[in-house]
Coordinates of C-alpha atoms in Angstrom, one line a residue:
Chain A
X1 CA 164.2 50.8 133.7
X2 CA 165.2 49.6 130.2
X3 CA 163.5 52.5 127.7
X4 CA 165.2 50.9 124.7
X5 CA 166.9 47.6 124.2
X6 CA 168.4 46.6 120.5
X7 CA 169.4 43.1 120.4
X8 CA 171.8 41.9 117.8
X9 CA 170.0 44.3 114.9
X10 CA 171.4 43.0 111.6
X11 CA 170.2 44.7 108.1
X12 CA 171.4 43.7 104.6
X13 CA 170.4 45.6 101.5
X14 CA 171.6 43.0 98.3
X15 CA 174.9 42.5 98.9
X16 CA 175.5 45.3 101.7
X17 CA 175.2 44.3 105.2
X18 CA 174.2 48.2 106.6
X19 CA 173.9 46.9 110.2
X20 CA 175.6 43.3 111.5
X21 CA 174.8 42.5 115.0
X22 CA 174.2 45.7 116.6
X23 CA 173.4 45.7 120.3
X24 CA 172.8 48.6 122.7
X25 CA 170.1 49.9 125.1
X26 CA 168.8 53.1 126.8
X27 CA 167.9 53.5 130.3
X28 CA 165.6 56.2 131.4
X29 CA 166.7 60.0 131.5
X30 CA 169.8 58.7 130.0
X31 CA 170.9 60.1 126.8
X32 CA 173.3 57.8 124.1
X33 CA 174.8 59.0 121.2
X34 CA 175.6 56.9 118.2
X35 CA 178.1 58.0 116.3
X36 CA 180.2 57.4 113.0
X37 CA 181.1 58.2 110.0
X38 CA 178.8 58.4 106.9
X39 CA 177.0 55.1 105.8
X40 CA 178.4 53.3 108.9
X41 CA 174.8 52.3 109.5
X42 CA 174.1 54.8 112.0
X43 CA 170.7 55.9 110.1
X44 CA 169.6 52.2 109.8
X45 CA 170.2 51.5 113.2
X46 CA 167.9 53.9 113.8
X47 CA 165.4 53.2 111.1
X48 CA 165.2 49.9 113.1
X49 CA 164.5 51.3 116.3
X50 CA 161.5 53.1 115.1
X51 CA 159.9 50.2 113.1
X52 CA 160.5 52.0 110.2
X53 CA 163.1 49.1 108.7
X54 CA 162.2 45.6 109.7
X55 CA 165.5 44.1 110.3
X56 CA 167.1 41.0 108.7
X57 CA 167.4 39.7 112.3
X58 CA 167.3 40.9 115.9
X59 CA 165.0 42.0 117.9
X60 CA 164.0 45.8 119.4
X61 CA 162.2 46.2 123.0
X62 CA 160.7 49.2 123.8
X63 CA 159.8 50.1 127.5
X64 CA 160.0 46.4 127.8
X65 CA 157.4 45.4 124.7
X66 CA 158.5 44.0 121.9
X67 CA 158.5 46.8 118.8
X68 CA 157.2 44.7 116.2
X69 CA 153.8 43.2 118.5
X70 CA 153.5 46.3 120.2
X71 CA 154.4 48.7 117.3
X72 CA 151.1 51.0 118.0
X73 CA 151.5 51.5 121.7
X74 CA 155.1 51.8 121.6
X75 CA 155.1 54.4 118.9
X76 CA 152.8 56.6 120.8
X77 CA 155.4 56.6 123.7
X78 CA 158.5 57.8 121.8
X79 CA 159.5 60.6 119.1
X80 CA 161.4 61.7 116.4
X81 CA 163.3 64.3 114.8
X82 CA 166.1 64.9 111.9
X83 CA 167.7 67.2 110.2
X84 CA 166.4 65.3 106.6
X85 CA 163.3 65.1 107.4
X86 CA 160.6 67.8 107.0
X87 CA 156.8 69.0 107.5
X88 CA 154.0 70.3 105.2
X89 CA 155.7 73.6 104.3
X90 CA 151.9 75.0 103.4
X91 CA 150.8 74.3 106.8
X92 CA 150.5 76.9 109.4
X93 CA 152.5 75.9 112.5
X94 CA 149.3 75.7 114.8
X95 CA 147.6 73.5 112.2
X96 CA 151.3 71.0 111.8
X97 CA 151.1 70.8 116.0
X98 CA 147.4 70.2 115.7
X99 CA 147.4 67.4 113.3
X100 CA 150.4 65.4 115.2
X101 CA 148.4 66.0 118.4
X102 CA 146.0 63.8 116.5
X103 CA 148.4 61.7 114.6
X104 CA 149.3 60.5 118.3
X105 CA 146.1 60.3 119.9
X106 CA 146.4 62.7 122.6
X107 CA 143.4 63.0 124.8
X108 CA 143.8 67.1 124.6
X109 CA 145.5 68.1 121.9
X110 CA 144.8 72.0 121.9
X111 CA 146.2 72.0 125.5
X112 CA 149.4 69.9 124.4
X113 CA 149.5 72.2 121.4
X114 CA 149.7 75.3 123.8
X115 CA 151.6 74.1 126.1
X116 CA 154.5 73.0 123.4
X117 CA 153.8 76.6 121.9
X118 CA 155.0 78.1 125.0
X119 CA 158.0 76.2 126.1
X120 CA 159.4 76.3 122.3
X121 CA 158.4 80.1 122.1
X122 CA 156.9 79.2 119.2
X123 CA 153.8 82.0 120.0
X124 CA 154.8 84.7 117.7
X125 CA 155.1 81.6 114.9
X126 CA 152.0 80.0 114.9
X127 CA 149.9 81.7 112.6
X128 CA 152.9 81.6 109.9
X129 CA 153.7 78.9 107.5
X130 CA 156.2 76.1 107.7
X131 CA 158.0 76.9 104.6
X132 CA 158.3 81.0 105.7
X133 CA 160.3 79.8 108.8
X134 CA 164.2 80.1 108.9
X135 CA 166.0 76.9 109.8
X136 CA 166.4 77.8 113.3
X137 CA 163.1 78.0 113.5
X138 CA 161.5 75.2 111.4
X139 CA 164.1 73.4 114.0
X140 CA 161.8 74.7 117.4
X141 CA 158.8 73.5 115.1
X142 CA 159.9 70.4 114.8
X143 CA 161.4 70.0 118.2
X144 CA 157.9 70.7 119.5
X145 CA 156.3 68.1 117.2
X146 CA 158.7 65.6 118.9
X147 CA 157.4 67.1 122.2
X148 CA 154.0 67.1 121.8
X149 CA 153.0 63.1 123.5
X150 CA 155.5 63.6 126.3
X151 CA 157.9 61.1 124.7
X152 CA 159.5 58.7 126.9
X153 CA 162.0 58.0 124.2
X154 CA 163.3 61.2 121.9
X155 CA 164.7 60.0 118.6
X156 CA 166.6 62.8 117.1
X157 CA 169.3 62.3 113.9
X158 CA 171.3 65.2 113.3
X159 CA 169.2 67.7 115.4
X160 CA 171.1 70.6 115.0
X161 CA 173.0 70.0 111.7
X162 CA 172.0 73.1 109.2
X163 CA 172.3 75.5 112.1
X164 CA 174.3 78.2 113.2
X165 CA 176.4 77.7 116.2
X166 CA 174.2 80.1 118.0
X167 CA 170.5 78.5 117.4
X168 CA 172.2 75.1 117.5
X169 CA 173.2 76.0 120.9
X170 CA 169.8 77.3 121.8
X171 CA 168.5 74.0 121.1
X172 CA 170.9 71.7 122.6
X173 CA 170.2 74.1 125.7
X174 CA 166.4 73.4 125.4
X175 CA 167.1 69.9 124.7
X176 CA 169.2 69.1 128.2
X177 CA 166.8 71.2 130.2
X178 CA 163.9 69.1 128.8
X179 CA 165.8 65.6 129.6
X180 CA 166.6 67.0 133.0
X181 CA 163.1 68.4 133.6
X182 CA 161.2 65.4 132.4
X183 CA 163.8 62.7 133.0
X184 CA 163.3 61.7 129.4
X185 CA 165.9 59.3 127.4
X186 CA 166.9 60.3 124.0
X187 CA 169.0 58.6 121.4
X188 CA 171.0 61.0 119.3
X189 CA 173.4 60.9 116.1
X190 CA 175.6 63.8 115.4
X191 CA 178.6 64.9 113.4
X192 CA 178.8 67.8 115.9
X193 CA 181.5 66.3 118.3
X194 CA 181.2 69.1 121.1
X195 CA 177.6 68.4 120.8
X196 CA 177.9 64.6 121.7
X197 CA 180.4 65.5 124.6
X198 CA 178.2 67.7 126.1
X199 CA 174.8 65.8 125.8
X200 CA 175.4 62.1 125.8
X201 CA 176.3 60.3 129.0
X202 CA 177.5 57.3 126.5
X203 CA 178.5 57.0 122.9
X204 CA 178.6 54.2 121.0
X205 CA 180.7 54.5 118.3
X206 CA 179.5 52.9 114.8
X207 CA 181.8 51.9 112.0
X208 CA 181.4 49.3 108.9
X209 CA 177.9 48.8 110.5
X210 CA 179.2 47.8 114.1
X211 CA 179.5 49.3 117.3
X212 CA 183.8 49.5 117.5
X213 CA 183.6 51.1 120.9
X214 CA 181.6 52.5 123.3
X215 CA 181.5 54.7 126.6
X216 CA 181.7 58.3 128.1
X217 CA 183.0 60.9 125.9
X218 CA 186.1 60.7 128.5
X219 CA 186.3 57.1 128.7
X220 CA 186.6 57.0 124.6
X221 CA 189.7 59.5 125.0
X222 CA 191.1 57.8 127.4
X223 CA 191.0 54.4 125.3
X224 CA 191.9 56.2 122.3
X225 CA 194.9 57.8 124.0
X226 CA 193.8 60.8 122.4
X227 CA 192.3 64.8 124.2
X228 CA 188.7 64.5 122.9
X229 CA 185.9 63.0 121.2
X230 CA 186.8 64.4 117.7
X231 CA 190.3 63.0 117.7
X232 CA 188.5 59.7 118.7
X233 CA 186.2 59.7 115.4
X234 CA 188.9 60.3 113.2
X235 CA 190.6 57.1 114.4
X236 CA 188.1 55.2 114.2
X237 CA 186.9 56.8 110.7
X238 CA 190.1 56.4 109.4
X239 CA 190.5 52.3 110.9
Chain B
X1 CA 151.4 58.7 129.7
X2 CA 147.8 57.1 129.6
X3 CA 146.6 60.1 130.8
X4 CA 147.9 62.1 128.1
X5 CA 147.2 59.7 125.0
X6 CA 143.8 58.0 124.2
X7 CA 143.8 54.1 123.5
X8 CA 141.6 51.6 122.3
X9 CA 139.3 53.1 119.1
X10 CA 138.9 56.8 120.4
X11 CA 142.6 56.5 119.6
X12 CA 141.9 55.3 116.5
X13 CA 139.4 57.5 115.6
X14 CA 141.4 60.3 116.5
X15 CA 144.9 59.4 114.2
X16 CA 142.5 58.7 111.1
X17 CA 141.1 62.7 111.7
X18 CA 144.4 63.6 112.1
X19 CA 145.2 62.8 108.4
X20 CA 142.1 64.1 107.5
X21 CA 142.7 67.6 109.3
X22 CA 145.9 67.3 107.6
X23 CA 144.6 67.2 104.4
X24 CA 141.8 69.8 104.7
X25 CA 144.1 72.0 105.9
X26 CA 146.5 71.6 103.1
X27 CA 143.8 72.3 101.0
X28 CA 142.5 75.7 102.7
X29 CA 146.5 76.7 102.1
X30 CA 146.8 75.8 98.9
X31 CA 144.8 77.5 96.2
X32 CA 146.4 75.8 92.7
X33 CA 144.9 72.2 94.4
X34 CA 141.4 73.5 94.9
X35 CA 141.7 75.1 91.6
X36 CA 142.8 71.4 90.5
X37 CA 139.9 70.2 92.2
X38 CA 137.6 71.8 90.2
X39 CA 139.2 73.2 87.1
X40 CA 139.7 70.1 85.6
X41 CA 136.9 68.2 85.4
X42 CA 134.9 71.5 85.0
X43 CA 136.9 71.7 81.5
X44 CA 136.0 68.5 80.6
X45 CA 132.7 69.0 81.3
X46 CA 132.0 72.1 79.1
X47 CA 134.6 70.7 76.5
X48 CA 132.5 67.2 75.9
X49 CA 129.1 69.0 76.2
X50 CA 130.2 71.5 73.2
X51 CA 130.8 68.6 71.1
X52 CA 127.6 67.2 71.8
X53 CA 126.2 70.3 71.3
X54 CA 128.0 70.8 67.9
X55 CA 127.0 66.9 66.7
X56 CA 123.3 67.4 67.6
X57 CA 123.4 70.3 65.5
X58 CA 124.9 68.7 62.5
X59 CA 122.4 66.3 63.2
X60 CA 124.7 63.5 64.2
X61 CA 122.4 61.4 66.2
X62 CA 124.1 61.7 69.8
X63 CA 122.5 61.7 73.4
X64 CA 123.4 64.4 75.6
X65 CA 122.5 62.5 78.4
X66 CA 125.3 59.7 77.6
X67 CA 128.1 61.7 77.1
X68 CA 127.8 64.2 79.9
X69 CA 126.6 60.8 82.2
X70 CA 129.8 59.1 81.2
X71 CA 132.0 62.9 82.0
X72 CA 130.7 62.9 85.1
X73 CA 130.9 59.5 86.4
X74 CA 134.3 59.2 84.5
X75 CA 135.6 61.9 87.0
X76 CA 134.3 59.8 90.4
X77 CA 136.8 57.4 89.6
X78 CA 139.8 59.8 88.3
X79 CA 139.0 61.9 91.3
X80 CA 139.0 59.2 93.6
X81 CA 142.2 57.9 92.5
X82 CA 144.0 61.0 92.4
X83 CA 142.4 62.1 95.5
X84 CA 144.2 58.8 97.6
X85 CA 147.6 59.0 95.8
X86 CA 148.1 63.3 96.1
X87 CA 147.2 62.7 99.7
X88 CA 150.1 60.4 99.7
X89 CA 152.8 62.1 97.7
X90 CA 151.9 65.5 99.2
X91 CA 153.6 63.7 102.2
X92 CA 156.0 62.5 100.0
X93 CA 157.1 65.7 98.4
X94 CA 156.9 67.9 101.8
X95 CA 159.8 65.0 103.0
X96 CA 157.3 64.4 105.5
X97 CA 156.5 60.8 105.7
X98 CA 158.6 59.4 107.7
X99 CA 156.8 61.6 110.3
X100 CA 153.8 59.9 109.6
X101 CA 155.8 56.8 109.8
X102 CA 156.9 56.7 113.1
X103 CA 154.0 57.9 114.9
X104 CA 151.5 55.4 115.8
X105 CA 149.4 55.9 113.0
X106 CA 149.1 52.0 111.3
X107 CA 148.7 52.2 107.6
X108 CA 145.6 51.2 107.6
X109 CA 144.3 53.8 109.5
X110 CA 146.3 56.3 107.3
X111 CA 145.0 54.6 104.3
X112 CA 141.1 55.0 105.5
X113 CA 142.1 59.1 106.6
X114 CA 143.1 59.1 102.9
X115 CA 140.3 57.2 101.5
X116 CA 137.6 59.2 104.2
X117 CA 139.3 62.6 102.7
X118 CA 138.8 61.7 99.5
X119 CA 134.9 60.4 99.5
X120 CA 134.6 64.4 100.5
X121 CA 137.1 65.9 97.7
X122 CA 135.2 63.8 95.2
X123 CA 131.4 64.7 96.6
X124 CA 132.4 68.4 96.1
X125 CA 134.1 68.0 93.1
X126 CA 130.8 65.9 91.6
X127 CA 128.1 68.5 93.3
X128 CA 130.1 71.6 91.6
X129 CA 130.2 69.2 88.1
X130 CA 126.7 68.6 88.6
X131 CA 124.9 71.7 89.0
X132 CA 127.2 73.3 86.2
X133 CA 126.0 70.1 83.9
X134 CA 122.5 71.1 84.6
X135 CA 123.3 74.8 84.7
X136 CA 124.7 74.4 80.7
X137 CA 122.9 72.0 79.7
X138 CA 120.1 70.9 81.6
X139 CA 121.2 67.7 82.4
X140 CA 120.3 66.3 86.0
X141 CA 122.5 63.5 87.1
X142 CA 120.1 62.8 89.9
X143 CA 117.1 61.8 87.2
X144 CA 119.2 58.2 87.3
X145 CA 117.2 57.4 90.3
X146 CA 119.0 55.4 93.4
X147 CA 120.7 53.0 91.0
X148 CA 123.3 55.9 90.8
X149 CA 124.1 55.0 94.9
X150 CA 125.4 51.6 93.6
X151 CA 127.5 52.5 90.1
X152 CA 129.7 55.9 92.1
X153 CA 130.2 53.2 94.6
X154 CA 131.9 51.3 92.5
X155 CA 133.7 53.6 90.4
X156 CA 135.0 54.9 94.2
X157 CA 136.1 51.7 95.4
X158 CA 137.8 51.1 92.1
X159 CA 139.6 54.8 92.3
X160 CA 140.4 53.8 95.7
X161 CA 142.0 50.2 94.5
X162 CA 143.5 52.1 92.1
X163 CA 145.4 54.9 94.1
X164 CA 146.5 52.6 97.0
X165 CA 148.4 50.6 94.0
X166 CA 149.7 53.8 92.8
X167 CA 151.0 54.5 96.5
X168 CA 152.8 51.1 96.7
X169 CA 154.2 51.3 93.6
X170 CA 155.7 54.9 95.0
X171 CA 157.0 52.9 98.4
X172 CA 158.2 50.1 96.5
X173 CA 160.1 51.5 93.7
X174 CA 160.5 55.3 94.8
X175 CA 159.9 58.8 93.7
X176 CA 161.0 58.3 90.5
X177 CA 157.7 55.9 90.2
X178 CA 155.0 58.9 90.6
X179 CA 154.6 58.6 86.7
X180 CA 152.0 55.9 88.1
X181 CA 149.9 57.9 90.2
X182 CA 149.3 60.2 87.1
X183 CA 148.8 57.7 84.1
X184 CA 147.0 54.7 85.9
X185 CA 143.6 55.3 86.0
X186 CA 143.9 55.9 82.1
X187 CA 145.4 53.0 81.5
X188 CA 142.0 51.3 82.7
X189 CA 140.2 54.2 80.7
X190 CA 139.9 52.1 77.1
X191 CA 138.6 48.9 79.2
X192 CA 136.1 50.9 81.1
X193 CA 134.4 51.7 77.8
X194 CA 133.5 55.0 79.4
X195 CA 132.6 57.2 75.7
X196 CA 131.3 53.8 73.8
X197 CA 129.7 50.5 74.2
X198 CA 131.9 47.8 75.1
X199 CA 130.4 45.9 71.7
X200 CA 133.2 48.1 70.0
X201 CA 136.1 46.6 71.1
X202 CA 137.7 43.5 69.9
X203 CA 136.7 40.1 71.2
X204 CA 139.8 39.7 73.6
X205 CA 139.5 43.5 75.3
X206 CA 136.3 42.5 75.3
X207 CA 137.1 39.7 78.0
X208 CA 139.7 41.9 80.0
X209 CA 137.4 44.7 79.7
X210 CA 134.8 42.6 81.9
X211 CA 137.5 42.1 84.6
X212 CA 137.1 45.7 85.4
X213 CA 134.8 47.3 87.2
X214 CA 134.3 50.7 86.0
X215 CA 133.1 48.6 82.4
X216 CA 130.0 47.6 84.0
X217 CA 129.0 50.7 85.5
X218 CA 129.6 52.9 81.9
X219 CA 127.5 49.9 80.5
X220 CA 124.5 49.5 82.9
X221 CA 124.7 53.4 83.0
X222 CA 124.2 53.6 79.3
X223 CA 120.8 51.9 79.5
X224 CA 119.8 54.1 82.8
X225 CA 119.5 57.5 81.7
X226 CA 116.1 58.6 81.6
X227 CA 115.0 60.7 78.8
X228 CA 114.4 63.6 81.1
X229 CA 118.0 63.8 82.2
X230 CA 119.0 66.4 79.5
X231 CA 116.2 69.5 79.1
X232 CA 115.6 72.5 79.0
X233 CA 118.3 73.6 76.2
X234 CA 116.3 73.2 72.8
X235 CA 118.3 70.3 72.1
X236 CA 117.2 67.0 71.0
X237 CA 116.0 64.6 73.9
X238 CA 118.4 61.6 74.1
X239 CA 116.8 58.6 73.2
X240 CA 117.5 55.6 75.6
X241 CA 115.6 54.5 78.5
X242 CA 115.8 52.0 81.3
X243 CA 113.8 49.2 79.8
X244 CA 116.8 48.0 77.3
X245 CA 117.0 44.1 77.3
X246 CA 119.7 42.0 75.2
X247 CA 116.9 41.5 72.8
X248 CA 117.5 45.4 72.1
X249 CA 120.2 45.2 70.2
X250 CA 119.4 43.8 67.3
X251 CA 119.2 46.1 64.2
X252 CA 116.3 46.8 63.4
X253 CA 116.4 48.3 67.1
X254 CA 119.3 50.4 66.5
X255 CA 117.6 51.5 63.0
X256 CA 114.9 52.7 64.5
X257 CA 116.8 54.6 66.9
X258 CA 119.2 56.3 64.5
X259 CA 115.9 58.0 62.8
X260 CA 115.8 61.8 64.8
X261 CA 112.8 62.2 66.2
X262 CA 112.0 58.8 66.6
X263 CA 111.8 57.4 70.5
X264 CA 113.6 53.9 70.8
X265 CA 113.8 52.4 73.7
X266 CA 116.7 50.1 73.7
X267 CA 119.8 49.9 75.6
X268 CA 122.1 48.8 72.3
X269 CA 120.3 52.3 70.6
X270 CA 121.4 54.4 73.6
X271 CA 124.8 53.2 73.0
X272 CA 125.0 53.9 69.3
X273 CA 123.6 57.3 69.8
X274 CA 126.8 57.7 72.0
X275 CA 129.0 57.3 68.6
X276 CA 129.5 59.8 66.4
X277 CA 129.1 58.1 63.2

């Protein structure tokens, strides 16, 4: 089954196109990476997929529902996390889950609030503030925000960017044990080549707002002629 | 899934708490915005009734009841602006909104959490206003009967109107547009002819002035406040009552009323009182 299908996604911003024509889709328990180098439209794309752009023109499909009709139900089926993005630093972390237990209508949300507690050991947290957290741990936070409705679809940009090598292992860990636990897809961008080669089944690679290339991290090598994934960006970075 | 997430309106119901949990918690966690809550309209209450206090002893004719009226009504509507838009840019400056964004939460359901929140904030904000206005000076908002229901009622919806333009002006042109959600409502403030009769200002404001709202509730409230609204302090009883017609104003009214000690009971008097002069 088709969790997410992007269909010629174009976005202009005055005289910028961001995104022309982008195309991809993710199937379920599959896990795509979209990568590229700064402002090659990566973010947008993104934006787009979540309703939070309306694009130019295109369309987005999610479990098979158009995104713009269906925007309420399909929203309640997928989640998001980045890097950029933040949460109410005066909130206590008990009191952030509760309130995006809400936020997506779940039927229990103190049982999907404890149960998220637990599997990001988030226990010893819950009764601290958002803004007392380190990084690594504002990251678990928000990793279990993303958690909380069961997502079919995880959104993350950047998840581990600002972390040290070891947390940032920790959480692509968690992450993979999740997808292969639940069967869940997720779409992820990263700068963190050894990240995408270890997570993503298939990368599509995003320059000047289009997709240049796409497929396994060994298939993209291969093409390339080059030994890995990082080699691969420069090239394509560098045109 | 539809096990785990509600549809239909419980669903509803259920996102629209969520941003008013959000915001009651924010508010448990953050002292300097209850103290904002409070602070600020309890300093303009004490400020404007010292004045009166210090006219009525100098014998400027000026009625208590007006002035404090027009404080505390003034504050429904810059309450329930600011009330909207800080819901708002608290998301906004915590970097989290484009969590709120991508969850299913429409924005009109995030608006009406924001709007719900608010009607709360404000109610508190009034009550504490309210018994310190009686406390101080023995004025009793309530003595303006139920026709005070309809007039906060309006000044709400207009604080509402107010902060939701305030937001989109923030969405529209970014961060760098908060300077609305501050100065807006006082932009409206000279138009609303909240501290004097709308008679005062020149024929043209005159005509925008009756485009907004909050004009017609400082005016109908000026003719509304019973005597008995400010007692109990040794002060001179404000001179206005309810039965004020257009007839009222002319001068030999307003003479009348300008004498202490004196009754009138005209609407255009009541007004005048509300000048120092």
């Amino acid at each position: 089954m088709t969790v997410l299908e992007a269909v010629s996604l174009t976005k202009r911003f005055g005289p910028v196109t961001a995104v022309d024509g982008v195309s991809f889709g993710v199937g379920e328990g599959e896990i795509v990476g979209l990568l590229g180098p700064n402002g090659a439209g990566k973010t947008t794309t993104l934006h787009m997929v979540l309703g939070l752009t309306t694009p130019d023109s295109g369309t987005v499909r999610m479990f098979g529902r158009d995104l713009a009709r269906h925007r309420t139900w399909a929203l309640s089926r997928v989640n998001f996390a980045a890097s950029y993005v933040s949460l109410p630093w005066v909130l206590r972390v008990d009191e952030l889950l509760d309130v995006f237990a809400h936020m997506y209508g779940l039927r229990n949300p103190r049982r999907q609030v404890a149960e998220m507690t637990e599997l990001l050991d988030l226990g010893e947290l819950r009764d601290r503030r958002y803004g007392q957290l380190s990084s690594g741990q504002q990251t678990r936070v928000q990793l279990a925000k993303a958690l909380l409705n069961e997502p079919g679809l995880l959104v993350l940009d950047e998840p581990t960017a600002n972390l040290d090598p070891d947390v940032g292992d920790r959480i692509r860990e968690l992450l993979l044990r999740e997808a292969h636990r639940t069967g869940r897809a997720m779409l992820i961008t990263s700068h963190n080549m050894p990240e995408v080669e270890r997570m993503c089944s298939r990368i599509h690679f995003v320059s000047g707002g289009r997709i240049v290339a796409t497929g396994s991290a060994v298939e993209l090598a291969g093409a390339y002629g080059v030994d890995d994934l990082e080699a691969v960006f420069l090239r394509v970075a560098r045109g | 899934m539809s096990q785990l997430v509600l549809d239909g309106a419980a669903a509803r119901r259920r996102r629209i708490a969520s941003v008013i949990r959000r915001d009651f918690f924010a508010l448990r966690r953050d002292p300097p915005r209850m103290i904002d809550m409070v602070f600020w309209p309890t300093a303009e209450l004490v400020l404007w009734g010292l004045v009166s206090m210090y006219l009525q002893q100098n014998r400027v004719h000026i009625a208590v009841a007006m002035l404090l009226g027009a404080v505390l009504l003034w504050q429904v509507l810059h309450r329930a602006q600011g009330e909207v838009t800080f819901g708002f840019l608290f998301d906004v400056w915590s970097r989290n909104l484009l969590n709120v964004f991508v969850s299913p939460l429409s924005t009109l359901e995030y608006v009406a959490g924001l709007v719900l929140a608010s009607v709360v904030k404000v109610t508190a904000t009034i009550g504490v206003m309210s018994v310190l206005a009686f406390t101080l000076y023995g004025f009793g908002v309530l003595t303006i009967g139920p026709g005070l229901v309809p007039f906060m009622a309006v000044l709400m919806i207009m604080g509402w109107a107010l902060g939701i333009v305030a937001i989109a002006c923030v969405i529209r042109f970014g961060q760098s547009a908060q300077i609305v959600a501050f100065i807006l409502v006082f932009v409206f403030q000279p138009f609303a002819a909240v501290f004097y009769p709308l008679s005062v200002l020149p024929g043209p404001v005159q005509a925008v002035a009756a485009l907004v709202p909050a004009s017609h509730v400082f005016e109908g409230c000026a003719g509304s406040w019973p005597a008995a609204a400010s007692r109990g302090t040794g002060w001179p009883q404000p001179r206005c009552s309810t039965s004020g017609t257009s007839r009222a104003r002319s001068p030999s009214c307003s003479t009348r009323s300008a004498t202490p000690g004196r009754g009138a009971s005209c609407r255009s008097s009541a007004r005048r009182s509300r000048r120092p002069s």
